[in-house]
Amino acid sequence: MSPQSPAPATPRVPEAAHRRRWAVLGVLMLSLLIVVLDNSILNVAVRTIASPAPTGIGATQSELEWSINSYTLVFAGLLFTSGLLGDRLGRKKVLLFGITVFGIGSALAAFSGSPGELIAYRAVMGLGAAFVMPATLAVLMNVFERDEQPKAIGIWAGSVGLAIAIGPITGGILLEHFWWGSIFLVNVPVVVLALALMLWLVPDSRDPNPGRVDIPGVLLSVVGLVLLVYGIIHGGELADFTDVTVLAPVLGGLAVLAGFVLYEKRSDHPAIDMTYFRKPAFSAAVAAIALVFFALMGVTFFSAFYLQSVRGYSALQSGLLILPLAVAQMVFSPRARLVVERFGAKAVCTGGMLLVALGLAAFALFDATTPVWVLEVVFFLQGAGMAHIMPPVTVTIMQALPREKAGSGSAINNTFRQVGGALGVAVLGSVLSSTYRGQIEGHLGGVPAALRDTAGESVEATLAVAEKLGPAGRALVAPAYDAFLGAMHVTAVASAVIALAGAAVVAAFLPGRTPTGPGTAPGPGDPQRPSVPASGGEAGESARR
């Protein structure tokens, strides 16, 4: 192309938006912070919520899982729609809508009177979050030029680490001084601040040629996911995955999800364009997100019980113990792009996956007397591994799509992340629950028949029954700890195997080191890159603006 050729047709970032891009990124990080912080707070508070009133609301193990999964399933099921609506109606509009709904849901959840109400209001929060998460990444892709996107995405991902750090500590402080509902009520003032900053700073953007909203596709995905995860959780409750009441929803969910895929492939306006998955790098990046969150979310769920029930730490102390994981994410996420530039996405993400697998496998060696410094090293390794996975795979996914489809790309990224996390909690939570029940049942002979089934559900339930029985229940305490540790070891090994599967996927399919320099040609599936040499195209276009 000659120097006199017209500028590329690819849409550019407007000058006004480009000037305030870092301030916009700060607002997007605040919005993301609220959504992620809420889940990290909840992980610290599960033991308190499981306690009988007035300390908590007496939630059972399965109700705790559903308080997480109701949020996640609504979130994941509506991401397709929210991404498409953001591209169609404007990302700023859906971002404002989502953060408002999230704030309302938080206020309602704070005053829940029963586990059922908490699960319902958590679903409302998931509805709001479904419109927040993809919009933040879509706006980011539309205020940063391509050469700055990896840096911005790294900082965006680092805010997850900040939320992981702030969440448990904030939750611990609130639980020590206020009632359990304060962990949700604290979201409300932050939501008000985020709304004001969004109205002031965030520019609106949309797809100039949007397609129709795929309502049948969205409904199929929601029904399929709910059936599948419900069946898995129910199997954990029964400690029997062959029961018809477990197999029916699991197989039904898989059938509906298979129908969803077939429908999307034939639709002329799909919620998720299946042709994206024909690119091995794109599919590997999506699989990596799903697998790492599958493994990590399940372990995050049971680590709260390990730290608080078995080790005896308070909610605040547990939050402080997880700090190394958050610090590692905050430090390494913004710098991951530099490591990728030197070694390539394949090597960096494979190494990150192996670090996560190592950290998860270490839980199989933990007992009630494991030194605290060992826990801290393991959490730091997990955080470092995550920091070298999330930014590179997110960049791979987002830069594979045209900028005007940023909402759709962000929806894909976050859907697989959330679905992986939901299934991780369900599957690994069920493994933990069923293994625990199998190991504790032999010690429940002296428990009254009316309490025996409840006592075998979780370590918290066993300890609650032991306390109710008084001196006669003291003999249950040590076996409960032993049974939980045995169940945790089995679950940790299963999660490490999942992480190793993720390492194998990225090692096989993610691209290696990409050559850079004046001769670098635009790669296939790289629709945002101008058709000019990489060394001067962006600078030349910026100078002409």
Coordinates of C-alpha atoms in Angstrom, one line a residue, residues 10-14 17-18 21 24-25 28 87 91 133-154 156 203 205 391 394-411 413 526-528:
T10 CA -11.2 -0.1 10.5
P11 CA -13.0 2.2 13.0
R12 CA -10.5 4.2 15.1
V13 CA -10.8 5.5 18.6
P14 CA -12.3 9.0 18.8
A17 CA -12.3 9.1 24.2
H18 CA -8.6 8.4 23.5
R21 CA -8.8 6.4 28.2
V24 CA -12.1 5.4 31.8
L25 CA -10.1 2.3 32.6
L28 CA -14.2 0.2 34.5
D87 CA -23.3 -3.9 20.9
R91 CA -22.2 -0.4 26.1
M133 CA -18.7 -7.6 33.2
P134 CA -18.8 -7.8 29.4
A135 CA -19.5 -4.1 29.1
T136 CA -16.3 -3.2 30.9
L137 CA -14.1 -5.2 28.6
A138 CA -16.1 -4.1 25.5
V139 CA -15.6 -0.4 26.5
L140 CA -11.9 -1.0 27.1
M141 CA -11.5 -2.4 23.6
N142 CA -13.2 0.7 22.2
V143 CA -11.1 3.4 24.0
F144 CA -7.7 1.9 23.6
E145 CA -5.8 1.4 20.3
R146 CA -4.7 -2.1 19.5
D147 CA -1.1 -1.6 20.6
E148 CA -2.2 -0.5 24.1
Q149 CA -4.9 -3.2 24.5
P150 CA -2.6 -5.9 26.0
K151 CA -1.3 -3.4 28.7
A152 CA -4.9 -2.2 29.4
I153 CA -6.2 -5.8 29.7
G154 CA -3.3 -6.7 32.0
W156 CA -8.0 -4.7 34.0
P203 CA -18.1 7.2 26.3
S205 CA -20.2 2.9 21.7
P391 CA -4.3 -11.4 30.5
T394 CA -8.2 -12.5 27.2
V395 CA -6.0 -10.7 24.7
T396 CA -6.1 -13.7 22.4
I397 CA -9.9 -13.8 22.5
M398 CA -10.6 -10.1 22.2
Q399 CA -8.2 -9.4 19.4
A400 CA -9.6 -12.3 17.4
L401 CA -12.8 -10.3 16.8
P402 CA -13.6 -7.0 15.1
R403 CA -13.8 -4.1 17.5
E404 CA -17.5 -3.6 16.8
K405 CA -18.1 -7.1 18.1
A406 CA -16.3 -6.4 21.4
G407 CA -19.5 -7.0 23.4
S408 CA -19.9 -10.5 21.9
G409 CA -16.2 -11.3 22.4
S410 CA -16.3 -10.2 26.0
A411 CA -19.5 -12.3 26.6
N413 CA -14.7 -14.7 27.5
D526 CA -6.7 -10.1 13.0
P527 CA -9.5 -7.8 11.7
Q528 CA -8.5 -4.8 13.8

